[in-house]
mmCIF file of C-alpha atoms and ligand atoms in Angstrom:
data_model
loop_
_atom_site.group_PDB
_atom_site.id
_atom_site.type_symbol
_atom_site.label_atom_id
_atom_site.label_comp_id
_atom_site.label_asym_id
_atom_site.label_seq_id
_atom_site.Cartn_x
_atom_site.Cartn_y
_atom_site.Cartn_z
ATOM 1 C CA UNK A 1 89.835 13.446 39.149
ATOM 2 C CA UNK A 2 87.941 14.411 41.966
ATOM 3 C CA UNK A 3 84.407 12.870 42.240
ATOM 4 C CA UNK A 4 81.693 13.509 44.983
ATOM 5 C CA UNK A 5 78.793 10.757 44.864
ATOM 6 C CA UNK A 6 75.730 11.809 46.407
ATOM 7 C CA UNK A 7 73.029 9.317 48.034
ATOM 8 C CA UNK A 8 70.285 11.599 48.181
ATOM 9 C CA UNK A 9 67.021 11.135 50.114
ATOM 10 C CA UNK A 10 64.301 12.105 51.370
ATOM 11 C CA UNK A 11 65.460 14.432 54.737
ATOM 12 C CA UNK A 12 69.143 13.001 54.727
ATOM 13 C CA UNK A 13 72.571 13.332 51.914
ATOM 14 C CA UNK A 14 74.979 10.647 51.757
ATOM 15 C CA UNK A 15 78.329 12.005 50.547
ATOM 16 C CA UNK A 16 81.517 10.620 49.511
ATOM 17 C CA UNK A 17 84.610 11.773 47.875
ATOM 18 C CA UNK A 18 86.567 9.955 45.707
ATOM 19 C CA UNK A 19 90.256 10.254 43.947
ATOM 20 C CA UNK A 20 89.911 8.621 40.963
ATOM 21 C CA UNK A 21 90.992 6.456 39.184
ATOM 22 C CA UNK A 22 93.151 5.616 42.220
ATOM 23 C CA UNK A 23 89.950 4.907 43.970
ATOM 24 C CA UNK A 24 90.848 6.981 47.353
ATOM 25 C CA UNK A 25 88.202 7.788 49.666
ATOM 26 C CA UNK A 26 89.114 11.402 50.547
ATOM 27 C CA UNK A 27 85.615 12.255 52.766
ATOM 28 C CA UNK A 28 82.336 11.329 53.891
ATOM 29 C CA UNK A 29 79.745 12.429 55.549
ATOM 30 C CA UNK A 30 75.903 12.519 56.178
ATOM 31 C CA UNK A 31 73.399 15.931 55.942
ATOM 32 C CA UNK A 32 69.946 14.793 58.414
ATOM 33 C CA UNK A 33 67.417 16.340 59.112
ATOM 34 C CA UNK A 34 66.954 17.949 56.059
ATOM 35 C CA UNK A 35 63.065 19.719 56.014
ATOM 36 C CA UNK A 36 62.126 18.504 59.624
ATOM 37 C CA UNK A 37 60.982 21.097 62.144
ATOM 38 C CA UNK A 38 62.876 22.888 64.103
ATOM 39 C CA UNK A 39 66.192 21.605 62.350
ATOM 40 C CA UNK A 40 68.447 24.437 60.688
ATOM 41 C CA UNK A 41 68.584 22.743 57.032
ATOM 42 C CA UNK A 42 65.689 23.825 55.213
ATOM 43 C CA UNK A 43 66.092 21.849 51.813
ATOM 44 C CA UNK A 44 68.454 20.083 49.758
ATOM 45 C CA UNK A 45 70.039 22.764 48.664
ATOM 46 C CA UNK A 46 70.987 24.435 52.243
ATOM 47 C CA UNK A 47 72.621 20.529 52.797
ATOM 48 C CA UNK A 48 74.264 20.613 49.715
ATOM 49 C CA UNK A 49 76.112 23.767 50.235
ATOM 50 C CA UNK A 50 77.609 22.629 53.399
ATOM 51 C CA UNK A 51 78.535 19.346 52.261
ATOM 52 C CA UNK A 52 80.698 21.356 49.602
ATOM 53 C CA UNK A 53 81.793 23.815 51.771
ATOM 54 C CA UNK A 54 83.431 20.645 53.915
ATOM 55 C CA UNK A 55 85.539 19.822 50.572
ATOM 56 C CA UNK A 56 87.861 21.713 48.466
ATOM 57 C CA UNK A 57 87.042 21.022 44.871
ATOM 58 C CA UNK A 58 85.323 18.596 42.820
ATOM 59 C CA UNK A 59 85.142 17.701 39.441
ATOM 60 C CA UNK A 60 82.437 15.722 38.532
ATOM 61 C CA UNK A 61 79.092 14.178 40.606
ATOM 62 C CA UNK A 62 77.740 10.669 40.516
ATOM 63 C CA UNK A 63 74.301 10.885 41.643
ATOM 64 C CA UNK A 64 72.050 7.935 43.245
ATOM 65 C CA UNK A 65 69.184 7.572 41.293
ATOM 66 C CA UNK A 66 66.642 4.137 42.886
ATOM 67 C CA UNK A 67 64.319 3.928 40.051
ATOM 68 C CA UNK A 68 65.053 4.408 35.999
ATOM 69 C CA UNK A 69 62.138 2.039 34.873
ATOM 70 C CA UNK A 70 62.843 1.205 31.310
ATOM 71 C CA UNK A 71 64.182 4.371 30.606
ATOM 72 C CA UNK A 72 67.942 3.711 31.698
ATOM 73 C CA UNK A 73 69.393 0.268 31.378
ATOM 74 C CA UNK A 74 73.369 2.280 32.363
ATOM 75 C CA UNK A 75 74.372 5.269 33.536
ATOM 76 C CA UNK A 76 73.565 8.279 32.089
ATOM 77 C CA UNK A 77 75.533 11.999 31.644
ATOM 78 C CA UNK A 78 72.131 14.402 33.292
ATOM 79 C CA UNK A 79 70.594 16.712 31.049
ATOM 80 C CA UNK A 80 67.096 18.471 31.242
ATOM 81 C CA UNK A 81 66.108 15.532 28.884
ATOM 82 C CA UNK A 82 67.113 13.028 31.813
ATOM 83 C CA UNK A 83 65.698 15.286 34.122
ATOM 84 C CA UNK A 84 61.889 14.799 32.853
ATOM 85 C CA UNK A 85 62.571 10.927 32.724
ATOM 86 C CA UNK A 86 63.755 10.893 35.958
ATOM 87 C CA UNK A 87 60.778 12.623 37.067
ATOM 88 C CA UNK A 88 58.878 10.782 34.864
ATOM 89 C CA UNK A 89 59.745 7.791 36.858
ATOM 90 C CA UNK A 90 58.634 9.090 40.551
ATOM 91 C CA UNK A 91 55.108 7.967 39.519
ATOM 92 C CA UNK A 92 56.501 4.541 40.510
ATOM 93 C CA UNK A 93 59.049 5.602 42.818
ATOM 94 C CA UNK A 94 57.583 8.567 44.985
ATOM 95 C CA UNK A 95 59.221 7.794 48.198
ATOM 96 C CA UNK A 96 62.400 7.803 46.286
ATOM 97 C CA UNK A 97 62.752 9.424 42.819
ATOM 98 C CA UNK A 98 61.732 12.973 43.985
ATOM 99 C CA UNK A 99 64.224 13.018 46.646
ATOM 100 C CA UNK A 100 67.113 12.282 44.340
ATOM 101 C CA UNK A 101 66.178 14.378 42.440
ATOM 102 C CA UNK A 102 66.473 17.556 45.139
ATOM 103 C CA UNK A 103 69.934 16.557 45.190
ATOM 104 C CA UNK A 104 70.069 16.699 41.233
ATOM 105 C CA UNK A 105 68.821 20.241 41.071
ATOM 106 C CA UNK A 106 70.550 21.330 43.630
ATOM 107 C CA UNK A 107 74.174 19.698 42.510
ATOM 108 C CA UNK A 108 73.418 22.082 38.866
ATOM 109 C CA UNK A 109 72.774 25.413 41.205
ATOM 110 C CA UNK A 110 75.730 24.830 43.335
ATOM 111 C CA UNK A 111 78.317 23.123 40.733
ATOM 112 C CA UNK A 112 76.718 24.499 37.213
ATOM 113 C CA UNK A 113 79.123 23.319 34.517
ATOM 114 C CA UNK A 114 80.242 20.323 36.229
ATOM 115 C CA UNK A 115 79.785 16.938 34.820
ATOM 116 C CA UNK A 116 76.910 15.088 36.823
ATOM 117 C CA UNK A 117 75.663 11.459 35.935
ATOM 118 C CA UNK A 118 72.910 9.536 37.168
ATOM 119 C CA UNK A 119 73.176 6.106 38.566
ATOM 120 C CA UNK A 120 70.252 3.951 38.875
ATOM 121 C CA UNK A 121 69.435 0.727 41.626
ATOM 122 C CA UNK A 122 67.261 -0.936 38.925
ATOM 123 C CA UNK A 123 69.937 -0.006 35.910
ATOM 124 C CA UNK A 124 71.569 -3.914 36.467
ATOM 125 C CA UNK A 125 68.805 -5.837 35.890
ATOM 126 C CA UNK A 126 67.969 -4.458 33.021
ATOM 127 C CA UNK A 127 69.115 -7.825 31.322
ATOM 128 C CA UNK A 128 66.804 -9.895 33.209
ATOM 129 C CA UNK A 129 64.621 -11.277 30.072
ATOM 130 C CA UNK A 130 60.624 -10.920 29.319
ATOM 131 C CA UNK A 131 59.719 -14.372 31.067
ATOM 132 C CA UNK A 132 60.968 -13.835 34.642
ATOM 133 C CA UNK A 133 60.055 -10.075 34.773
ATOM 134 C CA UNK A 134 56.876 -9.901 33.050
ATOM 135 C CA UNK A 135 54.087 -11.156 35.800
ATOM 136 C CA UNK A 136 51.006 -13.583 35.472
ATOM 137 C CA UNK A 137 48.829 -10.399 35.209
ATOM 138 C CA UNK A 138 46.654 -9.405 32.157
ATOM 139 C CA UNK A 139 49.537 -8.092 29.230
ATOM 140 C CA UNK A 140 47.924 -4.728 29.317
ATOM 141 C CA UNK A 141 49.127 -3.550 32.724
ATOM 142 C CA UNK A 142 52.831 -4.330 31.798
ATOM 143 C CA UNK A 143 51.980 -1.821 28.367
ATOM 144 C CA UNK A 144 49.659 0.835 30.185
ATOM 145 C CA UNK A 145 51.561 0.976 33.487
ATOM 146 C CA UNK A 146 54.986 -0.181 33.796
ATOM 147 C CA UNK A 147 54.088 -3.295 35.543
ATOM 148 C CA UNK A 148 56.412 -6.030 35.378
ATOM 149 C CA UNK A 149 59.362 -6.854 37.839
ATOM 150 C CA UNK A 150 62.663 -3.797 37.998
ATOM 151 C CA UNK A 151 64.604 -5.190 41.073
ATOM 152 C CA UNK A 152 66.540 -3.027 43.320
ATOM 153 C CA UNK A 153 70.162 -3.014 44.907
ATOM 154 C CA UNK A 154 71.315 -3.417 40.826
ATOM 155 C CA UNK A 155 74.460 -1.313 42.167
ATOM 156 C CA UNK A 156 75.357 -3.751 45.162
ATOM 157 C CA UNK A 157 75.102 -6.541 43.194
ATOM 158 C CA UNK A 158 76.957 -5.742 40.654
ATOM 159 C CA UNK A 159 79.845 -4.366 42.521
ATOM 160 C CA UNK A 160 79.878 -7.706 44.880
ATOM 161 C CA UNK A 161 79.771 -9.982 41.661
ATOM 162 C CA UNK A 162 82.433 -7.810 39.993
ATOM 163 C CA UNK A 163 84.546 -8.195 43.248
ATOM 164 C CA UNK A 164 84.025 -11.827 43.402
ATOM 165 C CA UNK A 165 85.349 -12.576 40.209
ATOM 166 C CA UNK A 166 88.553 -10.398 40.990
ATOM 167 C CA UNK A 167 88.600 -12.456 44.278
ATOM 168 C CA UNK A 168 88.752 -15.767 42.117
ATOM 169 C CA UNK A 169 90.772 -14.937 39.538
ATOM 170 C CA UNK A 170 88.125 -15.656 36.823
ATOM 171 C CA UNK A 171 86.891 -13.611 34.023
ATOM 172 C CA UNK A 172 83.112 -12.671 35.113
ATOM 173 C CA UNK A 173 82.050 -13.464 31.757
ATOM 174 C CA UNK A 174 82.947 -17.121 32.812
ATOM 175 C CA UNK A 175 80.469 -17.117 35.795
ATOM 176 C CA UNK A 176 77.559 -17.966 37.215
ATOM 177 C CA UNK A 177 77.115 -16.522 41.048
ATOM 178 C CA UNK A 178 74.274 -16.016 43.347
ATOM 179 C CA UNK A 179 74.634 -12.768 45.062
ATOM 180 C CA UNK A 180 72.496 -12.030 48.385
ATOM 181 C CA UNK A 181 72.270 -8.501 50.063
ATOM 182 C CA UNK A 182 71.374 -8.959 53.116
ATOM 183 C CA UNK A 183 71.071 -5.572 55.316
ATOM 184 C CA UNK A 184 67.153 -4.350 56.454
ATOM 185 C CA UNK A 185 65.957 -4.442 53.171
ATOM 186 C CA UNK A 186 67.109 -7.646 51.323
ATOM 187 C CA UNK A 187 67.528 -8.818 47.834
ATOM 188 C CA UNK A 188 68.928 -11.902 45.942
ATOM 189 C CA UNK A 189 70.229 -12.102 42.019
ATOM 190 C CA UNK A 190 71.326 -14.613 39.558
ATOM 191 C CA UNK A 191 74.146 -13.146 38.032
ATOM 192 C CA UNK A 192 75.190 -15.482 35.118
ATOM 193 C CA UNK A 193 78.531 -14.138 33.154
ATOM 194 C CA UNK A 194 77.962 -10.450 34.251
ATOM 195 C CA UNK A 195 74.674 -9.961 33.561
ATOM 196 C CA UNK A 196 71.438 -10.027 35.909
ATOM 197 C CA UNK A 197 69.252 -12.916 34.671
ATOM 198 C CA UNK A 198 66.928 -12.535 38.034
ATOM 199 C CA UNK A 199 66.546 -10.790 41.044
ATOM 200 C CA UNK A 200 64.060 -11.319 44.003
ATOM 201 C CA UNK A 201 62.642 -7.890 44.276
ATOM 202 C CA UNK A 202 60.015 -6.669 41.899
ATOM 203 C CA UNK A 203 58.034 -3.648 40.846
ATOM 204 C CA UNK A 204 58.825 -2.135 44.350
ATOM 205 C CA UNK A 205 61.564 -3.586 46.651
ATOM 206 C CA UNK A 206 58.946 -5.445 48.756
ATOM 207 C CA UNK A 207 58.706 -8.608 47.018
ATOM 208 C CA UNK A 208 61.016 -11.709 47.757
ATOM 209 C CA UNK A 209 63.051 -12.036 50.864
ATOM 210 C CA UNK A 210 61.670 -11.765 54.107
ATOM 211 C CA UNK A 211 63.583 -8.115 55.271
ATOM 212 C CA UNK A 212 63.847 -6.423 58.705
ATOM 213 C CA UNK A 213 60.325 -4.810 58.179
ATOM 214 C CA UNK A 214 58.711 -6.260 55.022
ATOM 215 C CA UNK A 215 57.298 -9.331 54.034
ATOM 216 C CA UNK A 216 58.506 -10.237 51.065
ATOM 217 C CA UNK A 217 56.699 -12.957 48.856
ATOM 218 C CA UNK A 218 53.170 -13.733 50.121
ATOM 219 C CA UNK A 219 50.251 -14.941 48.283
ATOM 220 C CA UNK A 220 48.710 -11.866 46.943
ATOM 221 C CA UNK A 221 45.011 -12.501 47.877
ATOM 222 C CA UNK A 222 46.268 -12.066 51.660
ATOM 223 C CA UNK A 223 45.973 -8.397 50.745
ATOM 224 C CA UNK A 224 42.325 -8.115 49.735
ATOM 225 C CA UNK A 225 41.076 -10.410 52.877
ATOM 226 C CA UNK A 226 43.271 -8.359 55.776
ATOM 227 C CA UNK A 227 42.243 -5.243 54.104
ATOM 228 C CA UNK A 228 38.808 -6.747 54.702
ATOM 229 C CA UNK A 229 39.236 -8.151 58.089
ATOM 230 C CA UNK A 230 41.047 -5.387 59.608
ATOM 231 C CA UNK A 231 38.850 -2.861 57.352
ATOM 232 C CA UNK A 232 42.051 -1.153 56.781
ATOM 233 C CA UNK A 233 42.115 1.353 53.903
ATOM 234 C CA UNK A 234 45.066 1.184 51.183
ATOM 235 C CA UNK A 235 47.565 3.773 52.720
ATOM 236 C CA UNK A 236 47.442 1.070 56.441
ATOM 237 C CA UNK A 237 47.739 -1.864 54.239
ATOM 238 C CA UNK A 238 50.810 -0.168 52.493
ATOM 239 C CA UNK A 239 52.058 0.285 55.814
ATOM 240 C CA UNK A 240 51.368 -2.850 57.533
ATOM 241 C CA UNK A 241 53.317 -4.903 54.335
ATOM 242 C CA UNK A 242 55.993 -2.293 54.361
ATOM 243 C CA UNK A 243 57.017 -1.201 57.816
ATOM 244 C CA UNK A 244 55.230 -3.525 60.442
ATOM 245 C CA UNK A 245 55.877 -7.323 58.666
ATOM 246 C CA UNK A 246 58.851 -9.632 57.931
ATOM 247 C CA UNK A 247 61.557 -9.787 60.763
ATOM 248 C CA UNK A 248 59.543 -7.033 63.067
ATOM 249 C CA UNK A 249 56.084 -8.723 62.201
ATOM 250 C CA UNK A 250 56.925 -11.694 62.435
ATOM 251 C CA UNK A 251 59.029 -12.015 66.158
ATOM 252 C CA UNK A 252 56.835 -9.411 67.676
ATOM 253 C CA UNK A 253 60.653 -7.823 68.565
ATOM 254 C CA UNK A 254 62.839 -5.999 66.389
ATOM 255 C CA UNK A 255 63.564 -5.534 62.868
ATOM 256 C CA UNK A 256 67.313 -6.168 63.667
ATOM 257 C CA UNK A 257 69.368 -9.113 63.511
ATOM 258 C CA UNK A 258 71.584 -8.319 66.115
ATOM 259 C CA UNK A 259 68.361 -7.667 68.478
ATOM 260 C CA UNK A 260 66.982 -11.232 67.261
ATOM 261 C CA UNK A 261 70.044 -13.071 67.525
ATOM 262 C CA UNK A 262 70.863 -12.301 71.145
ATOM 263 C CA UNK A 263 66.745 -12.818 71.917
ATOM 264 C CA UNK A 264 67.251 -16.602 69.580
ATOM 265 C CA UNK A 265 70.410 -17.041 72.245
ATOM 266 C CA UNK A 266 68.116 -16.600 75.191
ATOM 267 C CA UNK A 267 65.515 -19.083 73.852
ATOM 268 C CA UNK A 268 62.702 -16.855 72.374
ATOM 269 C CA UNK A 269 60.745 -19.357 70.439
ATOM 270 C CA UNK A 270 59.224 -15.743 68.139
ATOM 271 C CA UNK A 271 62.876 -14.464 67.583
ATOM 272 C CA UNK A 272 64.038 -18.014 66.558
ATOM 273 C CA UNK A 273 60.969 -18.315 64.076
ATOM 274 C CA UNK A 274 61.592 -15.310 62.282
ATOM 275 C CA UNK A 275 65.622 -16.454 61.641
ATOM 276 C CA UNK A 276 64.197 -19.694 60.470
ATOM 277 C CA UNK A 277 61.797 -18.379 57.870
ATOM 278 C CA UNK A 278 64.584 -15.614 56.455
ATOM 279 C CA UNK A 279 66.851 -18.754 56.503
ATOM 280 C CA UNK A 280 64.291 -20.629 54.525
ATOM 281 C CA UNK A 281 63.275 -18.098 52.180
ATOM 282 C CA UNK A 282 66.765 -17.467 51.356
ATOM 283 C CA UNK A 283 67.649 -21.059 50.408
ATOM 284 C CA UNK A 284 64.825 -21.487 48.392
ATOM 285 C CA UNK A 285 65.839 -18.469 46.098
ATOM 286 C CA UNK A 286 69.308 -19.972 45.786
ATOM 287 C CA UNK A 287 68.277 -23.482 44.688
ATOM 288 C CA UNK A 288 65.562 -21.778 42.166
ATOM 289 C CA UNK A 289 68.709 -19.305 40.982
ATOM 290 C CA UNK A 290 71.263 -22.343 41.033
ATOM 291 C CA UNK A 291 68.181 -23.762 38.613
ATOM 292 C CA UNK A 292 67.696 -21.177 36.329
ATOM 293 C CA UNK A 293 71.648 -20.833 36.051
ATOM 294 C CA UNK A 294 71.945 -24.454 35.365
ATOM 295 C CA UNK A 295 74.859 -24.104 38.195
ATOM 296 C CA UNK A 296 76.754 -22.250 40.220
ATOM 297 C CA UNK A 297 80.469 -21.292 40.632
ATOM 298 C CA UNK A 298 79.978 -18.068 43.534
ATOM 299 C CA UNK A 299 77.957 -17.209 46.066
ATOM 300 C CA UNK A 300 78.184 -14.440 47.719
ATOM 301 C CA UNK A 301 76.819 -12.465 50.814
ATOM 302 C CA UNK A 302 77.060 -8.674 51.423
ATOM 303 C CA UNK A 303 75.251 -5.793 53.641
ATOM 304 C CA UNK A 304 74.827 -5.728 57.446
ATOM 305 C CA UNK A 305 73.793 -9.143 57.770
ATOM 306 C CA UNK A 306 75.242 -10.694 54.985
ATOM 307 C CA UNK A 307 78.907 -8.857 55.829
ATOM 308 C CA UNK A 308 78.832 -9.595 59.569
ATOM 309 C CA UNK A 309 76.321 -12.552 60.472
ATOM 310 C CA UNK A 310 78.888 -15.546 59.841
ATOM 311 C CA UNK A 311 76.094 -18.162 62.105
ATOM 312 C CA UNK A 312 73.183 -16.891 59.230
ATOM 313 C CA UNK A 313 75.914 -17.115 56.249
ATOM 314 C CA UNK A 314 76.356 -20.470 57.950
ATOM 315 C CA UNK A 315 73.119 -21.920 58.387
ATOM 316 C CA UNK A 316 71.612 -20.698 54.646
ATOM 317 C CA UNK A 317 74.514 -22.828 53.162
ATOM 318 C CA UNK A 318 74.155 -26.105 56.049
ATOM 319 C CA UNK A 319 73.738 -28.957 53.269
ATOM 320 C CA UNK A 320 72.685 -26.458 50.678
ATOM 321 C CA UNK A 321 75.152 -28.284 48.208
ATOM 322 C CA UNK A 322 75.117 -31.570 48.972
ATOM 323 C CA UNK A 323 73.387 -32.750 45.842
ATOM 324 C CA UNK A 324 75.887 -30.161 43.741
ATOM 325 C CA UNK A 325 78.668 -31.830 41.519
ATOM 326 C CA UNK A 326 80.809 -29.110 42.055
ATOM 327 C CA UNK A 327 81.477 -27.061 45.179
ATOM 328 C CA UNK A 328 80.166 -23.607 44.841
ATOM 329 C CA UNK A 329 82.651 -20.756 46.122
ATOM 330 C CA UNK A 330 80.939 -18.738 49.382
ATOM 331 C CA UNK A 331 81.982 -15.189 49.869
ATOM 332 C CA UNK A 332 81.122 -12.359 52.083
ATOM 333 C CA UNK A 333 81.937 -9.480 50.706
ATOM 334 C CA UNK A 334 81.903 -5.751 52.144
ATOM 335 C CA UNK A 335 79.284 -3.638 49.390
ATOM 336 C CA UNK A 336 80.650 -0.314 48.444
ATOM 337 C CA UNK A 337 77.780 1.025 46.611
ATOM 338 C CA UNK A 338 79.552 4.838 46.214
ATOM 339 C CA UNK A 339 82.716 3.631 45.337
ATOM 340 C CA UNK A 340 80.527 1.522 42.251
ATOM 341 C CA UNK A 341 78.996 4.915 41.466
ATOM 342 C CA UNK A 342 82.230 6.744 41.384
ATOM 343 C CA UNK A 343 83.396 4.080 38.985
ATOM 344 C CA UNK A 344 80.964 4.578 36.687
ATOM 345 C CA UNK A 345 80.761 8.471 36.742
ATOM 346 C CA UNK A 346 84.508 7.977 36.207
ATOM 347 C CA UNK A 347 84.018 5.784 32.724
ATOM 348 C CA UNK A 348 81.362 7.544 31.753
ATOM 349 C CA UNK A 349 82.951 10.729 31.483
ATOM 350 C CA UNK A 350 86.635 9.496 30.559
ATOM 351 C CA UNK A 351 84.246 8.041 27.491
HETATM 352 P P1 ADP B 1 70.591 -0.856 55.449
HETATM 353 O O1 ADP B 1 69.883 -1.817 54.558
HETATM 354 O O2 ADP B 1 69.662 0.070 56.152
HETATM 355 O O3 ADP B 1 71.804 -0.188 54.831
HETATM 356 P P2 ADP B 1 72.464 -2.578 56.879
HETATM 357 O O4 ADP B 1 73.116 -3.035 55.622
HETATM 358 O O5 ADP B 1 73.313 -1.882 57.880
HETATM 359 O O6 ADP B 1 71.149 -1.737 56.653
HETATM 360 O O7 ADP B 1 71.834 -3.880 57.591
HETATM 361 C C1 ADP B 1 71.109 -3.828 58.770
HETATM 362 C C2 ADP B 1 71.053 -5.230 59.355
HETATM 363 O O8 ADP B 1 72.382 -5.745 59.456
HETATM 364 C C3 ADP B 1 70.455 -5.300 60.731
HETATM 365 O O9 ADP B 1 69.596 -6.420 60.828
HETATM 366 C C4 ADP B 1 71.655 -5.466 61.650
HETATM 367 O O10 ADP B 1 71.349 -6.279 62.764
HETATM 368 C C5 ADP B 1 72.668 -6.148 60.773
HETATM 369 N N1 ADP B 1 74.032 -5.697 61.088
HETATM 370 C C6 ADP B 1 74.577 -4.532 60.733
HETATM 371 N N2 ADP B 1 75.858 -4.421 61.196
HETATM 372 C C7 ADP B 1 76.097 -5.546 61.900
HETATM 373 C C8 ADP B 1 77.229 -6.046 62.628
HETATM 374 N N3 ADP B 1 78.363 -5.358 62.733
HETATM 375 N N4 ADP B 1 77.122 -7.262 63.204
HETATM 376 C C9 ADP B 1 75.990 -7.959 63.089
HETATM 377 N N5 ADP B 1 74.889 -7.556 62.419
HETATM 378 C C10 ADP B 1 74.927 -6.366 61.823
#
């Protein structure tokens, strides 16, 4: 069975093109510009038809989908039912729900008839119970508006635990593993026998980790008083906690690792600073997670930095485990995020 998974945003299409269930990468590729001036693909659509004129034949779609609230806790076969819910959920995802969605409606023009199932980030952590996602806010907000904590990279870290356990020769059910995706934006989950139990991104994917351009956990009345400082309105405030903090904000230099490193290396006091604290913060989620696990057999790294960054993999765990009876596991671990999506789309419709 041939499946195509589409990552869908908002000017670009991730494709890739499995044989499954041999799990055989046939093609990939990547549609940009999609919508910007002066570039000659107009909409989704336009991108989708040349991404499938690049391949010969396909026989179901696994779709990206970042946010499914509490609507979808797996993935789901897409009808005009999950269509509304999907849309549904943009009011809480409108950088990214909308665009996946293009690639949705355009998949059922171009390939009408053809399975298509949607895949969501927040999907995995679904399982994470009432007291760590509910937050210390009056009750109400969580029943009017959705608010509580939905997490993010659900597919990543569940492909990297599932991986792990093959790794180790141990029945997931029989584990209890930290997983940390580290790339520019960065997340960390508990993972106790399968199932998500926390994860350090919340009811967007800025909370937690500090990440190459966000801040991550901060105390919240910081917002209010720079707003007032800097009489900034809410869409620069947005911006400032989303796109000019963490890493960037922080070193005054780059959002990138690689950038930071080689300015640590040649004694920049900033770039060194900014390491530290994304060192700190991420050791501090692991001995909370370790806590709330009551142990810990795995833990694993993945993404960009997490894949590729042995000196940061190295200095998060420096005496992390001392105090630990037993020696946890450390992995890094490539993330295949499609290939997890094909997977799925493959059960799914084999039933
Ligand atoms: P995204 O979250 O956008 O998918 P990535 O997973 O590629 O991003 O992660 C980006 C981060 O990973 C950057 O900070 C970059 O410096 C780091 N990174 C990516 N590839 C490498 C590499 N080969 N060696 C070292 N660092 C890398």
């Amino acid at each position: 069975m041939r499946i195509l998974v589409i990552n869908s945003g908002s000017s670009s299409i991730k494709y890739k093109l499995f044989f499954m269930p041999r799990e055989v990468l046939l093609k990939k590729g990547l549609i940009e510009h999609i919508g910007e001036r002066g570039s000659s693909v107009k909409d989704h659509y336009s991108g989708l038809k040349i991404i499938l004129g690049k391949i010969d034949s396909v026989s179901a779609v696994g779709h990206r989908v970042v946010h499914g609230a509490e609507k979808f806790r797996k993935p789901v076969l897409i009808d005009s039912i999950v269509i509304r819910k999907i849309r549904q959920c943009s009011e809480i995802a409108p950088l990214h729900n909308p665009a996946n969605l293009a690639g949705i409606l355009a998949c059922k023009k171009l390939l009408p008839g053809k399975p298509q199932v949607a895949i969501f980030d927040t999907a995995f952590h679904q399982t994470i119970p009432a007291f760590a996602y509910i937050y210390g806010l009056p009750y109400r907000y969580y029943e009017r508006f959705g608010i509580r904590k939905y997490g993010f990279h659900g597919t990543s870290h569940e492909y990297v635990a599932g991986e792990a356990a093959k790794i180790l020769k141990i029945p997931l059910e029989k584990l209890k593993i930290i997983t940390c995706h580290l790339g520019n934006g960065c997340s960390i989950s508990a993972v106790n026998k399968g199932k998500s139990v926390d994860t350090s991104m919340g009811f967007t994917p800025l909370e937690g980790l500090i990440m190459g351009t966000r801040c991550g956990d901060i105390d919240p009345a910081l917002v209010t008083y720079i707003m007032h400082k800097e009489r900034l309105d809410v869409h620069s405030m947005d911006n400032l906690l989303n796109k000019a903090s963490g890493l960037k904000g922080i070193s005054g230099i780059s959002n990138d690792m690689r950038v930071l490193k080689s300015r640590l290396d040649a004694g920049n006091k900033r770039a060194k600073l900014a390491i530290d604290i994304f060192i700190y913060r991420i050791k501090k989620y692991i001995g909370a997670y370790a806590a709330i696990m009551n142990g810990l057999d795995a833990l694993v790294f993945t993404a960009g930095i997490g894949e590729n960054q042995k000196e940061i993999r190295e200095k998060v765990c420096r005496d992390l485990f001392l105090h630990f009876k037993k020696m946890p596991k450390v992995l890094a671990i490539p993330t295949d995020e499609e290939l997890m999506i094909a997977r799925q789309t493959y059960k799914l419709i084999k039933g």
